Amino acid sequence: MDAFVIDGGRRLKGEVTISGSKNASLPIMAAALMTAEPIILRDVPCLRDIANMRRLLHELGCETTTAETDPNEIVLESDPDGPNLAPYDIVSTMRAGICVLGPLTASRGEARVSMPGGCAIGDRPVDIHLRGMAALGAEVSLDEGDIVVKAPRGGLRGATVFLGGPFGSTVLGTANVMSAAVLAKGTTVIESAACEPEIVDLASLLTTMGARIRGAGTPRIVIDGVESLGGAEHRIMPDRIEAGTYMVAAAITNGELTLGNCPYDCLLAAVDRLERIGVSVRPAIEGQPASSSDGVTNLMAVTALDSESSPYRRSRVTVESQRRLSPVQVTTQPHPGYPTDLQAQLMALLCLADGNSIVTERIFPERFLHVAELGRMGAKLYRQGQTVVVSGVDQLRGARVMASELRASAGLVLAGLAAEGSTTVHRVYHLDRGYETMERKLSAVGAEIKRVDEEEVAGGS
Ligand code: EPZ
């Protein structure tokens, strides 16, 4: 197992190119199950979760091949008569395996997907996914730990489907039901759909494949079913969570980073918080400088401006901080609110603000694995239920830390970049799930960070 060793206190300066989005890639790759024609995807990040999804698709008769000239381009070709079992050993390593449920049921008439268990960030039920599939006429049951979903004779039927839940809508549930509805008979209306940009990117791919979808990116998606889908080429949207993480990296090191291929329009809630903290965020689109208020464009205008297959503009954004950070309140919400996937990173920054900040988690109420670890670095944090009061300190101090979750680990790396002395972040495999070549990107802009074997640091500091 690997760890990162970070020698903190360096000011980051330079350029970071944002990779394609992990969370857009996963349901998009699953959509390849719905056609026998090739799907060509560009900007697919090289990550552990993507490798696991490729393994899962292979199990389902969908072969994935990496282009010889570009490690981020893959071709997916699915055998329509392939197996329909998503086995426990893969789904248990990657909950996002659930997103094959809709595509498999729609194209093969039946799906058997191992029921994902809880994970480090909470229970994570899939009841809304199943309610959505049942609304399309599918029979849903549980058999020896597997979810079994069977389309009725004659196939799935369009319906009005409500996908709201106790914590808002569901992103992968929306992906599943929207994908399945594409091949259902008649019209489906999804009410309380997730509005996340990754849903828009999936709808964009499905539309290129021949689907008829309106309203993706809004709480009401309308899908007119089609008989079949064809092949397509698609460039994955940039990863908004990776971009937000590097924005915080600039801020926490009192640095200046320019982010290329940055989905600025998808990050307005994060930009708003950073500006209130006192961080400068300056976007520029296609070589044109723009003030941050230009980011408040409506979605259609943004879409119209983009010449790529991705539905969002790819911006160059410069983030700069002259540290004296103001405290803020932040509450995680579904998009376009502040994302839960950037909560830990912002909390690391707020540890160094001048006063008390309040962080409330409303998507995954238990997602606070970083809190105790930040405490080991000298942060002052007081948690009560879904809220943490962050009382800013002058300096964080390096320590050995570990978090059993991707974004919590990212928060600890950021804290380590700012801390005095050496920080070791253990179990880097969590970061490898979601950040492409993180240590290389950070080193290139001045960080002292290296990947080492856990054994090398065992018993140290
Ligand atoms: C997606 O997970 C992302 N994963 C998560 O990113 C992200 O944190 C999450 O959306 C929220 O934005 C991928 O896209 C692969 P949800 P998803 O269903 O779709 C409750 C990361 O770090 N709920 O939108 O599984 C649920 O418990 C990961 O990259 C139900 O109650 O999340 C949560 O409270 C982690 N019943 C809320 O809804 C259901 O059937 C939102 O979850 C489904 C969800």
Short mmCIF file of N, CA, C and O and ligand atoms in Angstrom, two decimals, residues 22-23 26 95-96 121 124-129 166-167 169-172 196 340-341 363-364 367 405-407, ligand 1:
data_model
loop_
_atom_site.label_atom_id
_atom_site.label_comp_id
_atom_site.label_asym_id
_atom_site.label_seq_id
_atom_site.Cartn_x
_atom_site.Cartn_y
_atom_site.Cartn_z
N LYS A 22 -14.46 11.63 -13.30
CA LYS A 22 -14.72 10.25 -12.88
C LYS A 22 -16.22 9.98 -12.83
O LYS A 22 -16.72 9.00 -13.38
N ASN A 23 -16.96 10.87 -12.14
CA ASN A 23 -18.38 10.58 -11.90
C ASN A 23 -19.24 10.75 -13.14
O ASN A 23 -20.36 10.24 -13.19
N LEU A 26 -18.38 7.12 -15.26
CA LEU A 26 -18.90 5.80 -14.84
C LEU A 26 -20.26 5.47 -15.46
O LEU A 26 -20.41 4.45 -16.12
N ARG A 95 -19.21 1.11 -5.43
CA ARG A 95 -20.67 1.19 -5.38
C ARG A 95 -21.27 1.67 -6.69
O ARG A 95 -22.40 1.36 -7.02
N ALA A 96 -20.48 2.46 -7.43
CA ALA A 96 -21.00 3.01 -8.68
C ALA A 96 -21.33 1.91 -9.69
O ALA A 96 -21.98 2.18 -10.71
N ILE A 121 -18.91 6.59 3.95
CA ILE A 121 -19.62 7.86 4.12
C ILE A 121 -21.08 7.67 4.51
O ILE A 121 -21.83 8.64 4.57
N ARG A 124 -26.00 4.68 2.39
CA ARG A 124 -26.14 4.75 0.93
C ARG A 124 -27.11 3.72 0.35
O ARG A 124 -26.73 2.81 -0.40
N PRO A 125 -28.41 3.87 0.66
CA PRO A 125 -29.40 2.95 0.12
C PRO A 125 -29.61 3.15 -1.39
O PRO A 125 -29.17 4.16 -1.94
N VAL A 126 -30.26 2.18 -2.04
CA VAL A 126 -30.57 2.32 -3.48
C VAL A 126 -32.08 2.19 -3.72
O VAL A 126 -32.52 1.89 -4.83
N ASP A 127 -32.87 2.41 -2.66
CA ASP A 127 -34.32 2.24 -2.78
C ASP A 127 -34.94 3.11 -3.88
O ASP A 127 -35.88 2.69 -4.57
N ILE A 128 -34.40 4.32 -4.07
CA ILE A 128 -35.02 5.21 -5.07
C ILE A 128 -34.73 4.70 -6.49
O ILE A 128 -35.59 4.78 -7.37
N HIS A 129 -33.54 4.16 -6.70
CA HIS A 129 -33.24 3.54 -8.00
C HIS A 129 -34.31 2.48 -8.31
O HIS A 129 -34.85 2.42 -9.42
N PRO A 166 -35.06 11.55 0.96
CA PRO A 166 -34.88 12.35 2.18
C PRO A 166 -33.76 13.38 2.08
O PRO A 166 -33.76 14.36 2.82
N PHE A 167 -32.80 13.17 1.20
CA PHE A 167 -31.68 14.12 1.07
C PHE A 167 -31.62 14.71 -0.33
O PHE A 167 -30.57 14.97 -0.88
N SER A 169 -32.56 14.53 -4.52
CA SER A 169 -32.68 13.48 -5.54
C SER A 169 -31.49 12.54 -5.43
O SER A 169 -30.72 12.59 -4.47
N THR A 170 -31.35 11.68 -6.40
CA THR A 170 -30.21 10.77 -6.41
C THR A 170 -29.53 10.85 -7.77
O THR A 170 -30.20 10.73 -8.81
N VAL A 171 -28.22 11.03 -7.77
CA VAL A 171 -27.50 11.23 -9.02
C VAL A 171 -27.48 9.93 -9.84
O VAL A 171 -27.94 9.88 -10.98
N LEU A 172 -26.95 8.86 -9.23
CA LEU A 172 -26.86 7.61 -9.99
C LEU A 172 -28.25 7.00 -10.22
O LEU A 172 -28.47 6.31 -11.22
N GLU A 196 -27.29 17.45 -11.44
CA GLU A 196 -25.82 17.49 -11.50
C GLU A 196 -25.35 17.51 -12.96
O GLU A 196 -25.94 16.89 -13.84
N THR A 340 -21.18 18.11 -1.74
CA THR A 340 -20.65 17.29 -0.65
C THR A 340 -19.23 16.81 -0.97
O THR A 340 -18.40 16.67 -0.08
N ASP A 341 -18.95 16.59 -2.25
CA ASP A 341 -17.63 16.06 -2.63
C ASP A 341 -16.52 17.10 -2.46
O ASP A 341 -15.34 16.78 -2.67
N ILE A 363 -26.00 16.05 2.62
CA ILE A 363 -26.20 14.94 1.65
C ILE A 363 -25.85 13.60 2.31
O ILE A 363 -26.64 12.66 2.25
N PHE A 364 -24.67 13.55 2.91
CA PHE A 364 -24.25 12.33 3.63
C PHE A 364 -23.93 12.74 5.06
O PHE A 364 -22.77 13.12 5.37
N ARG A 367 -20.54 12.08 6.76
CA ARG A 367 -19.32 12.22 5.97
C ARG A 367 -18.32 13.17 6.65
O ARG A 367 -18.01 14.26 6.15
N GLU A 405 -11.70 7.34 2.99
CA GLU A 405 -12.64 7.84 1.97
C GLU A 405 -11.91 8.82 1.06
O GLU A 405 -11.03 9.55 1.51
N LEU A 406 -12.33 8.80 -0.21
CA LEU A 406 -11.65 9.60 -1.23
C LEU A 406 -11.54 11.09 -0.90
O LEU A 406 -10.44 11.66 -0.87
N ARG A 407 -12.67 11.75 -0.67
CA ARG A 407 -12.62 13.22 -0.53
C ARG A 407 -12.04 13.64 0.83
O ARG A 407 -11.39 14.68 0.92
C1 EPZ B 1 -22.98 10.35 -6.52
O1 EPZ B 1 -23.26 9.24 -5.65
C2 EPZ B 1 -21.48 10.46 -6.60
N1 EPZ B 1 -20.93 9.21 -7.11
C3 EPZ B 1 -20.91 10.78 -5.22
O2 EPZ B 1 -19.51 11.00 -5.38
C4 EPZ B 1 -21.55 12.07 -4.70
O3 EPZ B 1 -21.06 12.31 -3.39
C5 EPZ B 1 -23.06 11.91 -4.68
O4 EPZ B 1 -23.53 11.56 -6.00
C6 EPZ B 1 -23.77 13.18 -4.26
O5 EPZ B 1 -23.43 14.23 -5.11
C7 EPZ B 1 -20.89 9.00 -8.42
O6 EPZ B 1 -21.36 9.79 -9.24
C8 EPZ B 1 -20.22 7.77 -8.89
P1 EPZ B 1 -26.90 9.99 -4.45
P2 EPZ B 1 -24.75 8.65 -5.60
O7 EPZ B 1 -27.71 8.81 -4.82
O8 EPZ B 1 -25.44 8.87 -6.86
C9 EPZ B 1 -29.67 9.24 -0.63
C10 EPZ B 1 -17.22 10.80 -4.80
O9 EPZ B 1 -16.55 11.11 -3.78
N2 EPZ B 1 -30.26 8.14 -1.41
O10 EPZ B 1 -27.12 11.24 -5.23
O11 EPZ B 1 -24.63 7.27 -5.07
C11 EPZ B 1 -28.20 9.00 -0.30
O12 EPZ B 1 -28.04 8.17 0.83
C12 EPZ B 1 -18.59 10.15 -4.67
O13 EPZ B 1 -16.82 10.95 -5.96
C13 EPZ B 1 -31.34 7.45 -0.92
O14 EPZ B 1 -31.85 7.74 0.18
O15 EPZ B 1 -25.36 9.60 -4.50
C14 EPZ B 1 -27.70 10.41 -0.11
O16 EPZ B 1 -28.07 10.87 1.17
C15 EPZ B 1 -18.93 9.72 -3.30
N3 EPZ B 1 -31.86 6.43 -1.65
C16 EPZ B 1 -28.49 11.20 -1.16
O17 EPZ B 1 -29.64 10.39 -1.44
C17 EPZ B 1 -31.36 6.08 -2.89
O18 EPZ B 1 -31.88 5.17 -3.53
C18 EPZ B 1 -27.73 11.48 -2.44
O19 EPZ B 1 -27.11 10.29 -2.91
C19 EPZ B 1 -30.26 6.81 -3.39
C20 EPZ B 1 -29.72 7.83 -2.62
#
